[in-house]
């Protein structure tokens, strides 16, 4: 795939584990003056002073405030969902007439939020599968970058949209694996189902991927939580099956056993989690459709109890 308008500049908003991992990739192929990390003034000062460390190497961060941001060819959101509304406002100056926008959040609604602010035509659906980025303090480690499925809601080989072609060409240059699914909405729900099982179970049990790769009771909890998410998805018109659960769990098995999901990292750091967009969404859909979801109901209660302990 070749485009006459290649992506040559990138703006990132959100420099946690995943954001740092991709920032490192882009720094390998783009000049420093074509990358922006947009943040509030306090974070800008910290990023400029301390940089970030990725797999033991220090990177200077080209951090800019919202006012200093300039239009980029590609804008990537990698913040937590509860920071999305603020991030959308911070990133406004990075959006120009030809900007492609993707959200790598762990939810099923962020693209709609971003599209409402900037226009549907700029926003592609996207997600990450299999990345094992883990952050401790200012140090991020990543051994597997996984795959980035992306595209319009529906994609037909040989008839991809201009922005899909532009992003595919850029990911090829960056050395990132990607897929362009025929049904991107189904792919989003599939990733959501995986997060519901893996993130919440890992956070409650206090164990990383190694615990979930062993089989046994922990793996069973993951599967049961995913089954409830799949049942909710089917009632929303997204056909997820037991085969999809098996395939999703296969991605867990290839992650670094020492890696940790984002919710466990939040728990260990005493930060608010994204439980409301995982189990909280399943419970809202369960209530909407009269569905029973006891596993997610208990996982949500346990995680919220831990969050209460942080505030106290």
XYZ file of C-alpha atoms in Angstrom:
312
model
C 0.000 0.000 0.000
C 1.407 3.373 -1.052
C 0.062 6.822 -0.296
C 0.957 10.245 -1.682
C 0.422 11.787 1.777
C 2.575 9.709 4.149
C 2.514 10.228 7.905
C 5.668 12.132 8.855
C 4.731 13.685 12.203
C 3.142 12.235 15.335
C 1.537 13.674 18.466
C 1.043 11.459 21.520
C -1.065 12.215 24.547
C -0.530 9.805 27.431
C 2.971 8.612 28.324
C 2.295 5.636 30.562
C 3.676 2.188 29.822
C 2.019 1.776 26.429
C 2.536 5.382 25.356
C 6.220 5.180 26.261
C 6.631 1.905 24.362
C 5.219 3.393 21.148
C 7.071 6.677 21.680
C 10.297 4.677 21.620
C 9.305 2.987 18.352
C 8.450 6.289 16.680
C 11.670 7.897 17.930
C 13.589 5.275 15.948
C 12.147 6.397 12.599
C 11.193 10.077 12.993
C 13.320 13.166 13.657
C 12.797 14.610 17.187
C 11.178 17.781 15.835
C 8.377 15.725 14.210
C 7.230 14.113 17.479
C 5.171 15.872 20.160
C 4.110 14.581 23.569
C 1.229 16.796 24.683
C 0.645 17.250 28.410
C -0.367 19.704 31.102
C 2.345 22.193 32.208
C 3.426 20.190 35.286
C 3.959 17.023 33.237
C 5.714 18.956 30.494
C 8.233 20.235 33.040
C 8.757 16.737 34.424
C 9.129 15.115 31.009
C 11.645 17.730 29.892
C 13.625 17.361 33.108
C 13.578 13.582 33.573
C 12.794 12.140 30.144
C 11.630 8.512 30.193
C 13.439 5.191 30.319
C 12.500 2.360 27.979
C 14.178 -1.039 28.315
C 17.018 0.601 30.218
C 17.644 3.435 27.721
C 16.891 7.076 28.493
C 14.878 9.076 25.958
C 14.483 12.844 25.922
C 10.816 13.739 25.614
C 9.729 16.485 23.166
C 6.926 17.577 25.498
C 4.671 20.528 24.669
C 1.708 22.187 26.329
C -1.698 22.363 24.683
C -1.032 25.951 23.583
C 2.297 25.052 21.957
C 1.021 21.942 20.162
C 0.944 22.064 16.366
C -0.979 20.000 13.801
C 0.350 16.458 13.349
C -0.242 13.857 10.667
C -1.083 11.262 13.342
C -2.556 11.848 16.820
C -2.572 8.919 19.252
C -4.441 8.805 22.557
C -2.939 6.439 25.167
C -4.423 7.932 28.358
C -6.643 6.256 30.927
C -10.338 6.538 30.119
C -11.058 8.825 33.069
C -8.550 11.314 31.581
C -9.999 11.180 28.056
C -12.190 14.295 28.215
C -9.258 16.372 29.470
C -6.942 14.852 26.860
C -9.340 15.706 24.024
C -9.187 19.364 25.015
C -5.399 19.348 25.457
C -4.875 17.877 21.990
C -7.036 20.278 19.959
C -4.137 22.222 18.464
C -2.586 18.981 17.204
C -5.575 18.328 14.938
C -5.283 19.730 11.444
C -7.244 19.185 8.235
C -5.264 16.029 7.344
C -4.742 14.478 10.809
C -5.443 10.786 11.376
C -6.543 9.994 14.956
C -6.484 6.688 16.808
C -7.321 5.757 20.389
C -5.491 2.870 22.056
C -7.654 2.963 25.194
C -9.097 -0.207 26.694
C -12.735 0.626 26.037
C -15.433 0.487 23.370
C -16.553 4.139 23.331
C -13.477 6.410 23.180
C -13.591 6.683 19.372
C -17.102 8.104 19.628
C -15.986 10.669 22.222
C -13.044 11.759 20.065
C -15.107 11.801 16.865
C -17.661 14.068 18.482
C -14.893 16.569 19.221
C -12.910 16.407 15.974
C -15.096 14.772 13.317
C -15.844 11.154 12.458
C -13.826 11.303 9.232
C -10.546 11.777 11.142
C -10.948 8.898 13.601
C -10.080 5.266 12.903
C -11.089 2.461 15.262
C -8.056 0.801 16.823
C -6.808 -1.352 19.677
C -3.733 -3.236 20.852
C -3.445 -6.969 21.450
C -0.542 -8.701 23.125
C 1.686 -5.777 24.146
C 3.339 -6.460 27.514
C 4.580 -2.965 28.411
C 5.051 -2.536 32.161
C 5.968 0.668 33.959
C 7.615 1.084 37.361
C 8.272 4.673 38.314
C 9.891 6.262 35.264
C 11.064 2.934 33.830
C 9.102 1.061 31.178
C 9.954 -2.405 29.900
C 8.450 -4.098 26.863
C 9.433 -7.353 25.188
C 6.383 -7.954 22.966
C 4.626 -5.191 21.008
C 1.803 -7.435 19.885
C -0.551 -6.399 17.095
C -2.538 -3.218 16.399
C -5.815 -3.969 14.592
C -7.290 -0.776 13.125
C -9.559 0.562 10.425
C -12.952 1.974 9.628
C -15.963 0.231 11.154
C -16.036 -1.979 8.031
C -13.007 -2.652 5.813
C -12.796 -4.387 2.442
C -9.442 -5.556 1.110
C -8.476 -3.586 -1.987
C -10.880 -0.777 -1.089
C -9.356 0.600 2.102
C -9.925 4.250 2.929
C -7.155 6.790 2.401
C -6.487 7.112 6.144
C -6.307 3.342 6.606
C -3.689 3.155 3.840
C -1.712 6.037 5.380
C -1.654 4.413 8.818
C -0.745 0.980 7.450
C 2.228 2.451 5.603
C 3.379 4.265 8.741
C 3.161 1.156 10.923
C 5.185 -0.739 8.329
C 7.921 1.894 8.577
C 7.790 1.748 12.389
C 8.087 -2.031 12.429
C 4.745 -2.517 14.180
C 2.554 -5.505 13.352
C -1.014 -4.635 12.456
C -4.240 -6.076 11.101
C -7.109 -4.475 9.185
C -10.146 -6.558 10.194
C -13.224 -6.726 7.995
C -15.376 -5.978 11.069
C -13.513 -3.555 13.314
C -16.341 -3.144 15.822
C -16.304 -6.876 16.521
C -12.548 -6.663 17.089
C -13.056 -3.862 19.620
C -15.577 -5.929 21.556
C -13.242 -8.916 21.421
C -10.450 -6.905 23.056
C -12.923 -5.500 25.574
C -13.943 -9.048 26.518
C -10.282 -9.989 27.058
C -9.666 -6.952 29.258
C -12.732 -7.710 31.349
C -11.318 -11.117 32.191
C -7.580 -10.508 32.397
C -7.331 -7.044 33.934
C -9.911 -7.545 36.650
C -8.813 -11.050 37.658
C -5.154 -10.035 37.734
C -5.935 -6.947 39.820
C -8.000 -8.862 42.379
C -5.541 -11.761 42.730
C -2.458 -9.549 42.684
C -0.633 -11.677 40.104
C 0.791 -10.950 36.664
C 0.494 -12.914 33.443
C 2.339 -15.914 34.869
C -0.568 -16.600 37.231
C -3.094 -16.497 34.399
C -0.974 -18.682 32.115
C -0.908 -21.601 34.554
C -4.490 -22.681 34.077
C -6.352 -23.713 37.191
C -8.701 -21.531 39.211
C -7.279 -18.136 38.138
C -7.620 -19.022 34.472
C -11.151 -20.235 35.140
C -12.136 -16.884 36.673
C -10.763 -15.084 33.618
C -12.790 -17.317 31.319
C -16.002 -16.928 33.335
C -15.711 -13.123 33.372
C -15.111 -13.169 29.619
C -18.148 -15.389 29.067
C -20.345 -12.815 30.802
C -18.852 -10.050 28.624
C -19.457 -12.149 25.494
C -23.070 -12.728 26.518
C -23.549 -8.971 26.936
C -21.934 -8.357 23.542
C -24.306 -10.785 21.828
C -27.262 -8.890 23.246
C -25.752 -5.748 21.692
C -25.542 -7.436 18.289
C -21.860 -8.495 18.441
C -21.517 -12.257 17.977
C -18.713 -13.426 20.292
C -18.322 -17.144 20.962
C -16.303 -19.618 23.012
C -13.866 -19.826 20.093
C -13.233 -16.106 20.448
C -12.522 -16.606 24.143
C -10.026 -19.383 23.361
C -8.284 -17.231 20.753
C -8.104 -14.245 23.101
C -6.594 -16.367 25.866
C -3.975 -17.519 23.383
C -2.623 -13.958 23.334
C -2.202 -14.077 27.104
C -0.052 -17.182 26.772
C 2.520 -15.450 24.548
C 3.050 -12.488 26.890
C 6.077 -12.260 29.146
C 5.222 -14.238 32.318
C 6.732 -11.414 34.370
C 4.531 -8.781 32.722
C 1.590 -7.073 34.392
C -1.648 -5.706 32.992
C -2.491 -2.027 33.397
C -5.070 -2.546 36.144
C -2.673 -4.524 38.328
C -0.080 -1.778 37.831
C -2.680 0.780 38.942
C -3.539 -1.298 41.996
C 0.080 -1.643 43.037
C 0.609 2.109 42.640
C -2.560 2.990 44.576
C -4.106 4.716 41.544
C -7.773 4.689 40.450
C -8.454 1.821 38.041
C -10.540 1.526 34.888
C -12.961 -0.929 36.495
C -15.945 1.191 35.438
C -15.197 0.673 31.733
C -14.551 -3.059 32.195
C -16.818 -4.814 34.697
C -18.854 -1.644 35.110
C -19.818 -1.733 31.440
C -20.686 -5.445 31.631
C -22.937 -4.797 34.634
C -24.651 -1.858 32.927
C -25.398 -4.032 29.897
C -26.483 -6.912 32.137
C -28.958 -4.641 33.897
C -30.144 -3.282 30.541
C -30.859 -6.757 29.135
C -31.807 -8.657 32.311
C -28.614 -10.718 32.198
C -26.976 -12.342 35.217
C -23.274 -11.466 35.631
C -22.202 -12.681 39.090
C -18.470 -13.005 38.349
C -18.123 -9.441 37.104
C -20.353 -8.182 39.903
C -18.012 -9.653 42.506
C -14.831 -8.556 40.707
C -16.121 -4.993 40.518
C -17.013 -4.960 44.211
C -13.602 -6.266 45.222
C -11.740 -3.753 43.053
C -13.824 -0.853 44.301
C -13.197 -1.966 47.878
C -9.452 -1.788 47.185
C -9.864 1.663 45.680
C -11.674 2.806 48.819
C -8.689 1.672 50.853
C -6.412 3.877 48.717
C -8.525 6.947 49.437
C -8.478 6.225 53.174
